[in-house]
Amino acid sequence: MGKPGIIAFPVLLALGAITGYLTYTYFTAAIPQEGLVISPYRKELTASGTNQTDTGSKQLDESKFSKVVEIKILKGALTQGNPDFDPDPATASSGDLITWINEDTTLHTATSGKDLNDPDKGKLFDTAYLSPNGKKSIPAADIGKGEHTYFCQIHPYMVGTITIK
C-alpha cells in the first residue's frame, strides 16, 4: 500500500472543483436580474414612473414660483460617512419650489422625518424613489414653515435639514 495522500489529495481537489462549479452555476442563476421578475403582485412601471418631476398627477409650472431651490443627492452618497445632500442645511421661502435631484448611481428618497422609526415619517413630504438623474419637485408651501428633517428611506444614515421661512 502506498501513501494515503497520493489518492486522497487529487480526490479532494476534484470534489472541491466540482463543488465550486456547481455553487457558481446554481447560485448566480438565483440572483434576481432586472426585467426577469415574474410575480402576480408585480406592477410594471415605465421609466418615467421613477423619474418624477411632479407632485402626483398635477404638473408643476416652475414659472409660478419665486425661486427653485435645488437639493442634490451627491454621487457616492450611498456610502455611509460620505456627503449626501447639498446644500445641507437648505433654506427656502414659502413661495419657492424645492427640487431634489439624484446625482448618485443608485435609488434614493427624501422623506420627511428623523428615521424609519419616526411615526410621522413621510407625512409632510416624500419624493418616492428617485432613480439616478431623477428629480422630484415639491412646493415649499405644501411642506409648511419651520425646520424639517428628512432622510433617505433606503439609506437611513443619509439625513438632511430644510428650513422653510
mmCIF file of C-alpha atoms in Angstrom:
data_model
loop_
_atom_site.group_PDB
_atom_site.id
_atom_site.type_symbol
_atom_site.label_atom_id
_atom_site.label_comp_id
_atom_site.label_asym_id
_atom_site.label_seq_id
_atom_site.Cartn_x
_atom_site.Cartn_y
_atom_site.Cartn_z
ATOM 1 C CA MET A 1 0.000 0.000 0.000
ATOM 2 C CA GLY A 2 1.240 3.476 -0.941
ATOM 3 C CA LYS A 3 0.958 6.747 0.822
ATOM 4 C CA PRO A 4 -2.682 7.678 1.619
ATOM 5 C CA GLY A 5 -2.196 11.291 0.481
ATOM 6 C CA ILE A 6 -1.402 10.299 -3.096
ATOM 7 C CA ILE A 7 -5.018 9.278 -3.762
ATOM 8 C CA ALA A 8 -6.819 11.476 -1.209
ATOM 9 C CA PHE A 9 -5.380 14.792 -2.394
ATOM 10 C CA PRO A 10 -6.478 14.505 -6.059
ATOM 11 C CA VAL A 11 -9.901 13.209 -4.966
ATOM 12 C CA LEU A 12 -10.404 16.163 -2.592
ATOM 13 C CA LEU A 13 -9.159 18.563 -5.271
ATOM 14 C CA ALA A 14 -11.647 17.156 -7.792
ATOM 15 C CA LEU A 15 -14.523 17.307 -5.270
ATOM 16 C CA GLY A 16 -13.631 20.929 -4.454
ATOM 17 C CA ALA A 17 -13.594 21.846 -8.132
ATOM 18 C CA ILE A 18 -16.984 20.202 -8.704
ATOM 19 C CA THR A 19 -18.446 21.926 -5.622
ATOM 20 C CA GLY A 20 -17.117 25.306 -6.777
ATOM 21 C CA TYR A 21 -18.514 24.849 -10.273
ATOM 22 C CA LEU A 22 -21.963 23.802 -9.007
ATOM 23 C CA THR A 23 -22.068 26.644 -6.464
ATOM 24 C CA TYR A 24 -21.154 29.207 -9.125
ATOM 25 C CA THR A 25 -23.671 27.789 -11.605
ATOM 26 C CA TYR A 26 -26.654 27.473 -9.281
ATOM 27 C CA PHE A 27 -26.205 30.498 -7.030
ATOM 28 C CA THR A 28 -25.514 33.001 -9.825
ATOM 29 C CA ALA A 29 -28.623 31.747 -11.590
ATOM 30 C CA ALA A 30 -30.645 32.525 -8.443
ATOM 31 C CA ILE A 31 -29.639 36.208 -8.311
ATOM 32 C CA PRO A 32 -32.574 38.434 -9.358
ATOM 33 C CA GLN A 33 -31.939 40.176 -12.638
ATOM 34 C CA GLU A 34 -33.598 43.309 -13.914
ATOM 35 C CA GLY A 35 -36.598 42.547 -16.079
ATOM 36 C CA LEU A 36 -36.798 38.885 -15.110
ATOM 37 C CA VAL A 37 -39.036 39.117 -12.039
ATOM 38 C CA ILE A 38 -42.282 37.231 -12.580
ATOM 39 C CA SER A 39 -44.916 37.709 -9.907
ATOM 40 C CA PRO A 40 -48.693 38.174 -9.817
ATOM 41 C CA TYR A 41 -48.070 41.099 -7.428
ATOM 42 C CA ARG A 42 -45.592 42.940 -9.641
ATOM 43 C CA LYS A 43 -46.740 46.144 -11.283
ATOM 44 C CA GLU A 44 -44.782 47.169 -14.352
ATOM 45 C CA LEU A 45 -43.593 50.774 -14.318
ATOM 46 C CA THR A 46 -42.435 52.845 -17.217
ATOM 47 C CA ALA A 47 -39.105 54.618 -16.980
ATOM 48 C CA SER A 48 -40.930 57.889 -16.369
ATOM 49 C CA GLY A 49 -42.669 56.305 -13.379
ATOM 50 C CA THR A 50 -39.476 56.516 -11.324
ATOM 51 C CA ASN A 51 -38.167 59.878 -12.526
ATOM 52 C CA GLN A 52 -40.938 62.027 -11.192
ATOM 53 C CA THR A 53 -40.913 65.758 -11.720
ATOM 54 C CA ASP A 54 -44.387 66.455 -10.403
ATOM 55 C CA THR A 55 -46.392 66.143 -7.209
ATOM 56 C CA GLY A 56 -48.675 63.317 -8.158
ATOM 57 C CA SER A 57 -50.900 63.836 -11.166
ATOM 58 C CA LYS A 58 -50.674 67.636 -11.455
ATOM 59 C CA GLN A 59 -47.825 69.121 -13.474
ATOM 60 C CA LEU A 60 -45.875 71.897 -11.752
ATOM 61 C CA ASP A 61 -45.159 75.114 -13.626
ATOM 62 C CA GLU A 62 -41.800 76.338 -12.304
ATOM 63 C CA SER A 63 -42.503 79.886 -13.508
ATOM 64 C CA LYS A 64 -45.230 80.220 -10.864
ATOM 65 C CA PHE A 65 -42.666 80.020 -8.070
ATOM 66 C CA SER A 66 -40.415 82.838 -6.891
ATOM 67 C CA LYS A 67 -37.346 80.587 -6.875
ATOM 68 C CA VAL A 68 -36.361 76.956 -7.410
ATOM 69 C CA VAL A 69 -34.240 75.559 -4.572
ATOM 70 C CA GLU A 70 -32.268 72.542 -5.779
ATOM 71 C CA ILE A 71 -31.089 69.955 -3.273
ATOM 72 C CA LYS A 72 -28.699 67.487 -4.856
ATOM 73 C CA ILE A 73 -28.162 63.924 -3.707
ATOM 74 C CA LEU A 74 -24.431 63.707 -4.272
ATOM 75 C CA LYS A 75 -22.609 60.957 -6.115
ATOM 76 C CA GLY A 76 -21.323 58.394 -3.618
ATOM 77 C CA ALA A 77 -23.958 59.310 -1.016
ATOM 78 C CA LEU A 78 -24.913 55.660 -0.605
ATOM 79 C CA THR A 79 -21.630 55.063 1.253
ATOM 80 C CA GLN A 80 -22.094 55.828 4.928
ATOM 81 C CA GLY A 81 -19.978 58.792 6.005
ATOM 82 C CA ASN A 82 -19.838 60.387 2.543
ATOM 83 C CA PRO A 83 -21.513 63.755 1.928
ATOM 84 C CA ASP A 84 -25.130 63.126 0.966
ATOM 85 C CA PHE A 85 -27.389 66.166 0.454
ATOM 86 C CA ASP A 86 -26.159 69.519 -0.880
ATOM 87 C CA PRO A 87 -26.891 72.062 0.439
ATOM 88 C CA ASP A 88 -27.391 70.764 3.946
ATOM 89 C CA PRO A 89 -28.966 72.549 5.650
ATOM 90 C CA ALA A 90 -31.055 74.090 2.873
ATOM 91 C CA THR A 91 -33.213 77.201 3.176
ATOM 92 C CA ALA A 92 -36.300 78.149 1.163
ATOM 93 C CA SER A 93 -39.138 80.641 1.343
ATOM 94 C CA SER A 94 -42.759 79.559 1.339
ATOM 95 C CA GLY A 95 -43.146 80.737 -2.279
ATOM 96 C CA ASP A 96 -40.272 78.585 -3.548
ATOM 97 C CA LEU A 97 -40.233 75.235 -5.298
ATOM 98 C CA ILE A 98 -37.925 72.630 -3.761
ATOM 99 C CA THR A 99 -36.414 70.115 -6.177
ATOM 100 C CA TRP A 100 -34.420 67.065 -5.123
ATOM 101 C CA ILE A 101 -32.055 65.801 -7.843
ATOM 102 C CA ASN A 102 -30.403 62.380 -7.581
ATOM 103 C CA GLU A 103 -26.841 62.624 -8.935
ATOM 104 C CA ASP A 104 -25.881 59.261 -7.424
ATOM 105 C CA THR A 105 -25.791 55.912 -9.225
ATOM 106 C CA THR A 106 -28.488 54.231 -7.127
ATOM 107 C CA LEU A 107 -32.035 54.834 -5.877
ATOM 108 C CA HIS A 108 -32.658 57.331 -3.079
ATOM 109 C CA THR A 109 -35.586 59.096 -1.405
ATOM 110 C CA ALA A 110 -36.056 62.327 0.514
ATOM 111 C CA THR A 111 -38.683 61.580 3.156
ATOM 112 C CA SER A 112 -39.721 63.880 5.975
ATOM 113 C CA GLY A 113 -38.888 62.563 9.425
ATOM 114 C CA LYS A 114 -35.910 61.665 11.565
ATOM 115 C CA ASP A 115 -35.585 57.976 10.660
ATOM 116 C CA LEU A 116 -37.503 54.830 9.720
ATOM 117 C CA ASN A 117 -38.985 54.552 13.229
ATOM 118 C CA ASP A 118 -40.446 58.076 13.204
ATOM 119 C CA PRO A 119 -44.260 57.711 13.375
ATOM 120 C CA ASP A 120 -44.598 60.947 11.355
ATOM 121 C CA LYS A 121 -42.213 59.883 8.567
ATOM 122 C CA GLY A 122 -43.408 60.892 5.124
ATOM 123 C CA LYS A 123 -46.373 62.926 6.383
ATOM 124 C CA LEU A 124 -45.001 66.290 5.195
ATOM 125 C CA PHE A 125 -43.317 65.088 2.008
ATOM 126 C CA ASP A 126 -41.844 62.043 0.306
ATOM 127 C CA THR A 127 -40.147 62.090 -3.083
ATOM 128 C CA ALA A 128 -40.693 58.345 -3.527
ATOM 129 C CA TYR A 129 -37.852 56.527 -5.279
ATOM 130 C CA LEU A 130 -35.566 58.762 -7.287
ATOM 131 C CA SER A 131 -33.594 56.781 -9.835
ATOM 132 C CA PRO A 132 -30.181 58.068 -10.967
ATOM 133 C CA ASN A 133 -30.625 61.534 -12.551
ATOM 134 C CA GLY A 134 -34.238 61.549 -11.375
ATOM 135 C CA LYS A 135 -35.801 64.557 -9.730
ATOM 136 C CA LYS A 136 -38.881 65.443 -7.726
ATOM 137 C CA SER A 137 -40.260 68.910 -7.030
ATOM 138 C CA ILE A 138 -42.444 69.887 -4.082
ATOM 139 C CA PRO A 139 -43.786 73.398 -3.376
ATOM 140 C CA ALA A 140 -42.395 74.762 -0.097
ATOM 141 C CA ALA A 141 -45.898 75.944 0.818
ATOM 142 C CA ASP A 142 -47.059 72.291 0.796
ATOM 143 C CA ILE A 143 -44.371 71.419 3.346
ATOM 144 C CA GLY A 144 -45.037 74.362 5.660
ATOM 145 C CA LYS A 145 -42.864 76.805 7.568
ATOM 146 C CA GLY A 146 -40.284 75.610 10.055
ATOM 147 C CA GLU A 147 -37.203 73.435 10.238
ATOM 148 C CA HIS A 148 -37.799 69.977 8.794
ATOM 149 C CA THR A 149 -35.527 66.948 8.980
ATOM 150 C CA TYR A 150 -35.613 64.436 6.139
ATOM 151 C CA PHE A 151 -33.793 61.203 5.313
ATOM 152 C CA CYS A 152 -33.392 58.528 2.651
ATOM 153 C CA GLN A 153 -35.582 55.503 3.377
ATOM 154 C CA ILE A 154 -33.170 53.198 1.552
ATOM 155 C CA HIS A 155 -30.080 54.608 3.292
ATOM 156 C CA PRO A 156 -31.398 55.968 6.633
ATOM 157 C CA TYR A 157 -27.965 57.297 7.627
ATOM 158 C CA MET A 158 -28.454 59.970 4.938
ATOM 159 C CA VAL A 159 -30.102 62.827 6.832
ATOM 160 C CA GLY A 160 -30.705 66.432 5.781
ATOM 161 C CA THR A 161 -32.479 69.532 7.023
ATOM 162 C CA ILE A 162 -34.529 72.152 5.208
ATOM 163 C CA THR A 163 -35.833 75.361 6.741
ATOM 164 C CA ILE A 164 -38.902 76.992 5.195
ATOM 165 C CA LYS A 165 -39.230 80.691 6.102
#
